[in-house]
XYZ file of C-alpha atoms in Angstrom:
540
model
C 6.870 4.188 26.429
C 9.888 3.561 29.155
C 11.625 0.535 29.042
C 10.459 -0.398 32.454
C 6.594 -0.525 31.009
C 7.457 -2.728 28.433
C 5.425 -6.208 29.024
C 7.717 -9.419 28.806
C 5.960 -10.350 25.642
C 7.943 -7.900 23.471
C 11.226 -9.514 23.938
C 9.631 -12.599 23.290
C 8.185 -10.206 19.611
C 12.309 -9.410 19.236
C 13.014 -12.941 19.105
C 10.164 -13.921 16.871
C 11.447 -11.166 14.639
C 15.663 -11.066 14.620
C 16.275 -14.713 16.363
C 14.594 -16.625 13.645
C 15.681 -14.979 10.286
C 18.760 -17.087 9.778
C 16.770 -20.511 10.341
C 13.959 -19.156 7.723
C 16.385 -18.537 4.836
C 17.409 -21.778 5.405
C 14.006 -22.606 3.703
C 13.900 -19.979 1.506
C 14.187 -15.855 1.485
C 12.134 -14.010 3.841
C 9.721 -12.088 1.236
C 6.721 -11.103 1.016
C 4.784 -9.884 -2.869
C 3.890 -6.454 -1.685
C 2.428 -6.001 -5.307
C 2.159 -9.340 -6.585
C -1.443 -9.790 -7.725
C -2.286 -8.358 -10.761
C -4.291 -6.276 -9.418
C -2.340 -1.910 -8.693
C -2.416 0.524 -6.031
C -2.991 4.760 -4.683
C -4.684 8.060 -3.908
C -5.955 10.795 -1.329
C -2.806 9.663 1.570
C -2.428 10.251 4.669
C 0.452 12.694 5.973
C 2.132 12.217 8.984
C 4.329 15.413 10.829
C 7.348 14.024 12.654
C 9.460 15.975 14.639
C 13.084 14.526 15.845
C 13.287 13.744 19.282
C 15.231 16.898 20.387
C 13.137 19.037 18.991
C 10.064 20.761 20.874
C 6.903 18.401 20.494
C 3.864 19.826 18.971
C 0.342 18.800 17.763
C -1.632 20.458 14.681
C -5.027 20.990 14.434
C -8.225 18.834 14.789
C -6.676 16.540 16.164
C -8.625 13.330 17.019
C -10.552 12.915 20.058
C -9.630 9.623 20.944
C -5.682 10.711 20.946
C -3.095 8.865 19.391
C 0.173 7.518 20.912
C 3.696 7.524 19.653
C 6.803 5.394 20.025
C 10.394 6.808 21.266
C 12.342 4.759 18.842
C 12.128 6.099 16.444
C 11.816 9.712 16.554
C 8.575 11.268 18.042
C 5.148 11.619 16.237
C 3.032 14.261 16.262
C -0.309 13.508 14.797
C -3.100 15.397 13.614
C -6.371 14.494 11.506
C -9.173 15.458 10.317
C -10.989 11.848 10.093
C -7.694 9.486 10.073
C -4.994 10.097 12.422
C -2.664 11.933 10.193
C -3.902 14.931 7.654
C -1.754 17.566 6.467
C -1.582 21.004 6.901
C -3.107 21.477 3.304
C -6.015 20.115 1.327
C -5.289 16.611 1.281
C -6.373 15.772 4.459
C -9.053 12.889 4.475
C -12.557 13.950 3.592
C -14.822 12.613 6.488
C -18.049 14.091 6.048
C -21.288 12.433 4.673
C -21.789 13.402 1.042
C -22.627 10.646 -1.337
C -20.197 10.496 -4.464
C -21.402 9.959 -7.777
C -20.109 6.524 -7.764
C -21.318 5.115 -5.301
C -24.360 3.619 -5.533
C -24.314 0.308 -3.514
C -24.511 1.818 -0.319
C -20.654 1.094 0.882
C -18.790 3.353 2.927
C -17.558 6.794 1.432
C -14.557 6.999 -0.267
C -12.580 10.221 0.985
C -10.571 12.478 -1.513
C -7.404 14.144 -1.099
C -7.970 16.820 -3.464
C -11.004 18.833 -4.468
C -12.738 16.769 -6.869
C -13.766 19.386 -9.890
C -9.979 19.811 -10.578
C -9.899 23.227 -9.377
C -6.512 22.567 -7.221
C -4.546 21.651 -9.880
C -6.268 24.786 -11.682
C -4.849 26.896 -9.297
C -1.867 25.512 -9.422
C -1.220 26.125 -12.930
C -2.629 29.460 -12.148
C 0.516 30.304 -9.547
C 3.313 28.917 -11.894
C 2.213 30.794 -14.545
C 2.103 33.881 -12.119
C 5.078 33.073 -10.848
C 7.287 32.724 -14.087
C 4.692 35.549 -15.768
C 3.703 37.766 -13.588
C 0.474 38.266 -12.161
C -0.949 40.268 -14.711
C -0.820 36.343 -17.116
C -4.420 36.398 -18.368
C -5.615 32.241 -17.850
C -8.484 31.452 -18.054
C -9.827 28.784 -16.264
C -13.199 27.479 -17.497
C -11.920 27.916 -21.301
C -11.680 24.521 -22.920
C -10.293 22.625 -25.968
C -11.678 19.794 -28.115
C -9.938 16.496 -28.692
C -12.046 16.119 -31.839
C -11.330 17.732 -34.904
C -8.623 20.940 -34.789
C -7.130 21.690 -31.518
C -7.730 25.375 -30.376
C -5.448 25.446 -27.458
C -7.344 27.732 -24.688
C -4.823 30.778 -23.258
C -4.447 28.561 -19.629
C -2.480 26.403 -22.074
C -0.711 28.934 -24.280
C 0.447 30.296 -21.050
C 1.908 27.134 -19.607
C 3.213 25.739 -22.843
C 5.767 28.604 -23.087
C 7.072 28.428 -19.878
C 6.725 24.509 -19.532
C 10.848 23.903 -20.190
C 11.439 26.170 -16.810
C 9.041 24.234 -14.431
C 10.082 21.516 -12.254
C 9.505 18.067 -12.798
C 6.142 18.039 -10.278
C 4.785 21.054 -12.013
C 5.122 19.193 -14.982
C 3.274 16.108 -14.138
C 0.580 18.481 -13.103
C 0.207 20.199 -15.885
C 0.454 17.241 -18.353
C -2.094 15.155 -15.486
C -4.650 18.406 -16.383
C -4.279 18.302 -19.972
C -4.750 14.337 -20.059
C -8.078 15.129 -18.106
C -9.406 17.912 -20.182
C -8.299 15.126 -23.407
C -6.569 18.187 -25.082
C -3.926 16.377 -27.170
C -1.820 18.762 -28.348
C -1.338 20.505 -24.947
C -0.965 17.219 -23.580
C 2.033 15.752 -26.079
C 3.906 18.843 -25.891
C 3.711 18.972 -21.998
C 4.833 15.144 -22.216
C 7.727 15.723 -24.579
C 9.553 18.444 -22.292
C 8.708 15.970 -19.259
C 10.442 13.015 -21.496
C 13.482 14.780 -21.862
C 13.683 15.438 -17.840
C 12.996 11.838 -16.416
C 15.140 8.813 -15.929
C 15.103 5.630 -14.097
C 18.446 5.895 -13.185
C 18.349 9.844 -11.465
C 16.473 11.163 -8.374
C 13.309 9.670 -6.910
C 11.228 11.957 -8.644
C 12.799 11.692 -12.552
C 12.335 7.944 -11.476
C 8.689 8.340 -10.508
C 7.923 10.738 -13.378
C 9.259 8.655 -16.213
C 6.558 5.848 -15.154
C 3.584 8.151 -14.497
C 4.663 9.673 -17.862
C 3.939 6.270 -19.404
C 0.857 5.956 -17.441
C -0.479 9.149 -18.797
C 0.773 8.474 -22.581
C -1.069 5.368 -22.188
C -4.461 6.987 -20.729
C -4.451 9.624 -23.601
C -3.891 7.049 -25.892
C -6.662 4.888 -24.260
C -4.201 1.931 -24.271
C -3.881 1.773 -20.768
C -5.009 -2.011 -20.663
C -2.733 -2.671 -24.078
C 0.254 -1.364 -21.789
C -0.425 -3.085 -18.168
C -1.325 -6.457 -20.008
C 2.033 -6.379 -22.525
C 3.859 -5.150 -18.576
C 2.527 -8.581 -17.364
C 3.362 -10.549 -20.413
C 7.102 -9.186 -20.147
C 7.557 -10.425 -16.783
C 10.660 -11.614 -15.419
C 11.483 -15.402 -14.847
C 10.518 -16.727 -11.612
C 13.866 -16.537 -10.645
C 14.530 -12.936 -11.552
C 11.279 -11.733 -10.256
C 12.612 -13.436 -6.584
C 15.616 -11.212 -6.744
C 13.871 -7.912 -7.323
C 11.497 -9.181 -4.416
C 14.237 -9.758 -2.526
C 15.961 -6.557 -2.963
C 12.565 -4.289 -1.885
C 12.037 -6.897 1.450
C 15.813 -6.085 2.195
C 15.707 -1.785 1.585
C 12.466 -1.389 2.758
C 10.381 -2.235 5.850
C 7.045 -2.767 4.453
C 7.048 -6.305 3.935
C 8.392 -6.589 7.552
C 5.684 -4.603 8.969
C 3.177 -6.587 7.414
C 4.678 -9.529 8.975
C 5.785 -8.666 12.075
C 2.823 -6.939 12.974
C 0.539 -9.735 11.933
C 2.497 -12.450 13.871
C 2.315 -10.903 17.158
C -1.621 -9.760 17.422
C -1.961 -13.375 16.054
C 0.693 -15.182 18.545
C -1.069 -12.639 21.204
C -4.472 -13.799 20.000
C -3.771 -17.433 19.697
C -2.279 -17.585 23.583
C -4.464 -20.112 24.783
C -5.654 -22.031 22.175
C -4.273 -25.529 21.184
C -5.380 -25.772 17.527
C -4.412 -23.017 15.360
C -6.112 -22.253 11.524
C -4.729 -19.572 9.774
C -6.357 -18.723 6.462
C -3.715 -16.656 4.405
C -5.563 -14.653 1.702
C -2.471 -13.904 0.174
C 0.492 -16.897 1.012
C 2.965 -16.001 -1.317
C 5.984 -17.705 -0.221
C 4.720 -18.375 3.346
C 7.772 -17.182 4.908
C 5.471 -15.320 7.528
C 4.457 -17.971 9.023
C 7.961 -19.920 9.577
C 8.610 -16.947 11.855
C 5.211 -17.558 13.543
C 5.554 -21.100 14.082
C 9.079 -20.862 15.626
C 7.804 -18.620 17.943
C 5.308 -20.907 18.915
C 7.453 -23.693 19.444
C 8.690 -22.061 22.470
C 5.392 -21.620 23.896
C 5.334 -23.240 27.633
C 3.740 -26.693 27.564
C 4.480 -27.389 23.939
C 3.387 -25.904 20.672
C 0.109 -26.074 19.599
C -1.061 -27.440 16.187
C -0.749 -24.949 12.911
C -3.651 -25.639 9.932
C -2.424 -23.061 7.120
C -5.211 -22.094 4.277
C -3.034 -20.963 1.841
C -4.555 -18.403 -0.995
C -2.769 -17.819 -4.088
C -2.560 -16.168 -7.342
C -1.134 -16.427 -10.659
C 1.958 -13.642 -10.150
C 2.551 -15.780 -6.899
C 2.860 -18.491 -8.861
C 4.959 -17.375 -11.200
C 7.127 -15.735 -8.536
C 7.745 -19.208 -6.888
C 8.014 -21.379 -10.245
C 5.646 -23.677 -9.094
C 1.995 -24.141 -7.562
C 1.105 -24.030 -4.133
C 2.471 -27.483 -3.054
C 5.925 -25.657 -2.904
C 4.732 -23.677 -0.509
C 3.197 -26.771 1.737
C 6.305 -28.590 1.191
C 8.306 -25.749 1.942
C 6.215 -25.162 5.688
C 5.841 -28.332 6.638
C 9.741 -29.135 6.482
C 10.326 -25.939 8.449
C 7.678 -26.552 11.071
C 8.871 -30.223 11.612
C 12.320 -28.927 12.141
C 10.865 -26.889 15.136
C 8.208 -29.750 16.263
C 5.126 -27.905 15.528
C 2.240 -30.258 14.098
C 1.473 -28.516 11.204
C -0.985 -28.926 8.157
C -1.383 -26.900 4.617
C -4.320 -26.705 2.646
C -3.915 -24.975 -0.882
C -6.466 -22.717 -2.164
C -4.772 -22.559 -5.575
C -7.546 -19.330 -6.707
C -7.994 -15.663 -6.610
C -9.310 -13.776 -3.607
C -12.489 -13.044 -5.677
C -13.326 -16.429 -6.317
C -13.037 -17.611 -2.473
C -16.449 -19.096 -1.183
C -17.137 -21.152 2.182
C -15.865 -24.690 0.503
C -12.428 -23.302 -0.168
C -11.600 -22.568 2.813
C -11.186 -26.097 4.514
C -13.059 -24.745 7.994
C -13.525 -26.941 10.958
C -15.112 -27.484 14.102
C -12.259 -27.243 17.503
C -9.692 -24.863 15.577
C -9.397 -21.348 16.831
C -9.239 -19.279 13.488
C -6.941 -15.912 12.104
C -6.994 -14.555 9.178
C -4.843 -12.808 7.453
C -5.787 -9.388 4.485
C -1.840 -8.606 3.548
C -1.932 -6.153 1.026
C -4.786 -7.904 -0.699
C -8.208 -6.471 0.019
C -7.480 -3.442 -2.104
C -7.066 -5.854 -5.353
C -10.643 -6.709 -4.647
C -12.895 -5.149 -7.017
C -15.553 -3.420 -4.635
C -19.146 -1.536 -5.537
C -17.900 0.935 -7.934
C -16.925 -1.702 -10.258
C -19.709 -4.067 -10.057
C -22.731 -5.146 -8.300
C -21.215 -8.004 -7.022
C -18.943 -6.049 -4.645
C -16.219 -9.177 -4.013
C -14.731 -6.398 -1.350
C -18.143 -6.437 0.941
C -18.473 -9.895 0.130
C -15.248 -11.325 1.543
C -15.253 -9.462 4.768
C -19.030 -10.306 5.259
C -17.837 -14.316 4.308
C -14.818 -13.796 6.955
C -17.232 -12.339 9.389
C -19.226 -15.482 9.275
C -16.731 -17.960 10.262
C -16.143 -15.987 13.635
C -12.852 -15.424 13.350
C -11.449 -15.336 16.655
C -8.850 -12.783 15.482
C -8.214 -10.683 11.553
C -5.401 -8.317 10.637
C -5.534 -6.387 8.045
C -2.397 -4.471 6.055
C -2.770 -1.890 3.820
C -1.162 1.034 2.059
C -2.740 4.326 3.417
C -3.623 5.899 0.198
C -6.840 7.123 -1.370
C -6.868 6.101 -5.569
C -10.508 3.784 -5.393
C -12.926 5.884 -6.223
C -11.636 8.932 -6.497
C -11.416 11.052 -10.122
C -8.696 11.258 -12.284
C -7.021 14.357 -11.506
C -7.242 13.331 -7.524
C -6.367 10.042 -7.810
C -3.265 11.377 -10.116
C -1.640 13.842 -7.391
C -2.646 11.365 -5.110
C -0.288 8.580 -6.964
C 2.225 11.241 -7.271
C 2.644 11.874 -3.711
C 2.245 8.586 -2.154
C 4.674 6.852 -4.716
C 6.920 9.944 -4.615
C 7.632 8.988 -0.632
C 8.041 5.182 -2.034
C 11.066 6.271 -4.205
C 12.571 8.331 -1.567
C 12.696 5.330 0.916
C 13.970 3.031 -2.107
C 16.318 5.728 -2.726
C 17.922 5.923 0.862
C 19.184 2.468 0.395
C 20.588 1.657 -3.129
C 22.944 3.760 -5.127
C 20.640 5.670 -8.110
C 22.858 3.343 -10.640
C 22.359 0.296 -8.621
C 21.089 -1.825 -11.535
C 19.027 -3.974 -9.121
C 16.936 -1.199 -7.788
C 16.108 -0.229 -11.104
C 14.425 -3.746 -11.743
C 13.150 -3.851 -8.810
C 11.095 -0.120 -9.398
C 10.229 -1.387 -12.965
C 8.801 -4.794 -12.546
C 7.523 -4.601 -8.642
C 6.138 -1.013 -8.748
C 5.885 0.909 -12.412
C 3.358 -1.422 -13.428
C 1.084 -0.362 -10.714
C 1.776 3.154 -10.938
C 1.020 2.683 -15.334
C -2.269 0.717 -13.845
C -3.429 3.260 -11.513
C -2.989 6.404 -14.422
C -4.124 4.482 -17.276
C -6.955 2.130 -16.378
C -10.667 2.397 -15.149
C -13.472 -0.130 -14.598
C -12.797 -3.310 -14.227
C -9.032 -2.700 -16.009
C -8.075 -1.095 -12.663
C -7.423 -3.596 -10.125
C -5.117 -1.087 -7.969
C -7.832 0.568 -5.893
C -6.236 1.604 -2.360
C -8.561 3.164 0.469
C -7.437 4.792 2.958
C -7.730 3.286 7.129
C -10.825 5.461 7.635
C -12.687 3.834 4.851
C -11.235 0.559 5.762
C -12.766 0.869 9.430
C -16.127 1.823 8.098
C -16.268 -1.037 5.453
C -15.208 -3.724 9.062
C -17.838 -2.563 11.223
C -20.476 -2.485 8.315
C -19.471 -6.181 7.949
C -20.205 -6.511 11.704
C -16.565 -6.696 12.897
C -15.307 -5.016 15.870
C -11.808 -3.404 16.067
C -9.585 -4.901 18.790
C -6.572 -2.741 20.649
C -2.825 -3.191 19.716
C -1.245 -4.138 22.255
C 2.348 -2.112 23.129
C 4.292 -5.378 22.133
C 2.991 -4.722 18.419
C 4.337 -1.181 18.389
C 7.718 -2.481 19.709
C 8.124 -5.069 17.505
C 7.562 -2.917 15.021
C 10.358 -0.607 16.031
C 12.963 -3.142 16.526
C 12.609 -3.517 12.722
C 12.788 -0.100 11.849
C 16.210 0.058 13.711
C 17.415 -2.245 10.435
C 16.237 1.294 8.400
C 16.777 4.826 7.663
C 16.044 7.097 10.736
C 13.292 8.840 8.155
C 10.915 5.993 8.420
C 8.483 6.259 11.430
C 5.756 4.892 13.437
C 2.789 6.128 15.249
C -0.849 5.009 16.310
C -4.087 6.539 16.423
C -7.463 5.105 16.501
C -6.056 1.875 17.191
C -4.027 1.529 13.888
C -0.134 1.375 13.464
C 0.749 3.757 10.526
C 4.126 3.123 9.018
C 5.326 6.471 7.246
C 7.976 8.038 5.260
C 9.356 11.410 6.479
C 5.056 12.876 6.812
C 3.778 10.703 4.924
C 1.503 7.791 5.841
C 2.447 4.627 3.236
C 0.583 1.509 5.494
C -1.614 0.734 8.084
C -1.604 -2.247 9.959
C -5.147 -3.415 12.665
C -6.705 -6.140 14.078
C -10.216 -7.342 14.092
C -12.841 -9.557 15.347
């Protein structure tokens, strides 16, 4: 888009933004718990294919009919998909078509999968390395198979791949020792771990990073201590005080927390034009920083700002992140918005998403409402863990209070319902991306990044390897499924308008050049290099 079709409005989103950071850390700092219910994330992602702005502009295949639009700044998007905007040239393109999976039996929206579900990627895989390092003439055999019970007679697929496991690289490795924690063969599985164990580090490159917590998430799944592990993670968590830092660090490197923000605030501020009595219903209020840079904003608005009710949703790791309960947070807004002259009122819901219901919510009669799913919804256990399907059931509850606008953030990955072996290349790739951008901005020795990876993102990563049922509250879907579950709830998507997507670039400027934007099917899609890592739409 040209600079001379920009609307006014997104210089008015730059301010919002950039103008109003120093005046919010007055308060306190600017973060936002990407991770910080205790509840995990991943699987079956999105990729995105970039191309620098110099460089000829293509599109793949199948790519969607309703088109898609990029940004300038940064570097030019080219999109292609399958059933969401951005699929890969490879297999793990979103599944869109109609076939029921086994576990789903409450009549919610499919769950794509990345990879084909009976394992037999990863079989061929294993197939190719050992060709590779072999020759082709390496006699595996797939549909051999071991016992975990009693003696351990190691099939030739894993004879094979044992010998040659010290020369593969650190992905082939997970792969391998992913397969052999799915087919429970023990032995296969420990000695595949202990030649990973002596390749990984949380101090080396993204991937040795990455790969020493999956390797913990897989000891801990063979082990069938998965739960043991995530619960002893939480128990060992930082002081309030500590955890803030390594919060802090993540909101500075990386734009995600930003994009959840900034993107919010304007479609809200957009929404919200007219209207003289504002309720916003956070479902996830952390700090409340967000909506300091929302209010300031609105104190500019012509005629006077209008007044700002704030439902406030919280959680334990919230809690424990701030040191105190959700009157800091009041406190905290209501000397910030009186500094700018907004009227302004807070209303704690001091409980899990899961437990919200009509009374909590503090609704009234003359107040336009938003509300606001930041990196939340995906923490909500849906119909594949129990009948009660709190997913469904909030958006159906939102639905009801007409909502005048809802945005929704959340990462683009596929690890809900999908199997093990899926949902384990799945976490592989989309957290592999994560520790690349983390990576761009901190030294690999930087002892604050470190902390940061170990208490705001290996416990999700242990969570989403180890656990099942109930146990495994990281359960990402990806936009496609997220769109389905909306309308079945009776909500209508609404358009982005441009000022969103500028906004959103102004921030990105504060990054590395690899981090990039497009839209398609009226979703932003923040991304890493080609791969999708959030989504960010509105609703009605």
């Amino acid at each position: 888009m040209q600079a001379s079709q920009r609307p006014q409005s997104s210089g008015r989103v730059h301010k919002l933004y950039h103008q109003t950071t120093a005046k919010v850390e007055q308060y306190y700092s600017p973060y936002h718990v990407f991770n910080n219910n205790s509840n995990d994330t991943c699987s079956g992602g999105t990729q995105l294919s970039f191309q620098a702005q110099n460089e000829q502009f293509f599109t793949l295949d199948s790519l969607p009919d309703s088109g898609y639009v990029t940004y300038e700044s940064p570097p030019a998007v080219s999109v292609s998909s399958n059933w969401s905007p951005f699929s890969p040239q490879c297999s793990q393109s979103y599944i869109s078509d109609q076939r029921h999976s086994s576990d789903n039996t409450y009549g919610s929206p499919l769950s794509g999968c990345s990879v084909v579900d009976d394992g037999r990627e990863l079989k061929h895989v294993l197939r190719v390395m050992a060709n590779n390092l072999l020759g082709p003439d390496s006699d595996i055999d797939e549909d051999s198979s071991c016992s975990f019970n009693g003696e351990v007679s190691k099939p030739s697929k894993w004879n094979r791949v044992l010998e040659i496991a010290p020369s593969l690289d650190m992905k082939e490795l997970l792969l391998a020792c992913g397969e052999a924690v799915s087919d429970a063969d023990f032995s296969a599985a420990e000695v595949l771990m202990n030649v990973l164990e002596q390749k990984v580090s949380v101090s080396g490159e993204p991937m040795q990073r990455l790969s020493a917590y999956m390797l913990e998430g897989l000891r801990a799944r063979l082990f069938s201590s998965g739960s043991i592990i995530y619960k002893k993670l939480k128990c060992n968590e930082p002081t309030s005080s500590e955890l803030i830092s390594y919060m802090q660090v993540l909101y500075h490197i990386c734009p995600y927390y930003k994009f959840a923000y900034t993107s919010a605030n304007v479609v809200i501020d957009e929404a919200m034009r007219n209207e003289n009595r504002i309720h916003i219903i956070d479902f996830q209020i952390a700090q409340g920083s967000q909506w300091m840079f929302l209010m300031h904003n609105l104190a500019r608005r012509p005629g006077g700002p209008p007044f700002v009710h704030v439902t406030g949703v919280d959680d334990s790791q919230s809690a424990h992140a701030r040191g105190g309960g959700l009157q800091l947070v009041g406190e905290r807004l209501a000397k910030f918005a009186e500094s700018c002259g907004v009227p302004f009122e807070f209303h704690a819901a001091a409980i899990s998403g899961t437990e919200v219901h009509l009374e909590n919510l503090n609704i009234r009669h003359g107040e336009a409402l938003a509300v606001n799913f930041p990196y939340v919804l995906h923490h909500m256990p849906d119909e594949s863990v129990s009948t009660v399907n709190h997913r469904d059931r909030l958006l159906r509850l939102v639905k009801s209070l007409s909502p005048k606008i809802v945005t929704l953030v959340e990462q683009e990955s596929n690890t809900n319902t999908s199997a093990f072996l899926p949902r384990f290349r799945e976490t592989m790739d989309y957290y592999t991306a994560m520790f690349e951008s983390i990576d761009a901005a901190r030294p690999r020795d930087d002892k604050q990044r470190i902390s940061a990876e170990e208490h705001c993102v290996a416990r999700d990563v242990v969570n989403i390897i180890a656990c099942e049922g109930a146990e495994r509250v990281e359960r990402h879907e990806l936009f496609g499924k997220w769109s389905m579950r909306l309308m079945m709830a009776g909500f209508t998507q609404c358009p982005l308008s441009p000022s969103v997507g500028e906004a959103i670039n102004d921030v990105l400027k504060e990054f590395s050049p690899n981090y990039r934007l497009a839209e398609s099917k009226g979703a932003l899609y923040l991304g890493w290099k080609n791969r999708a890592l959030a989504t960010s739409s509105a609703w009605r």
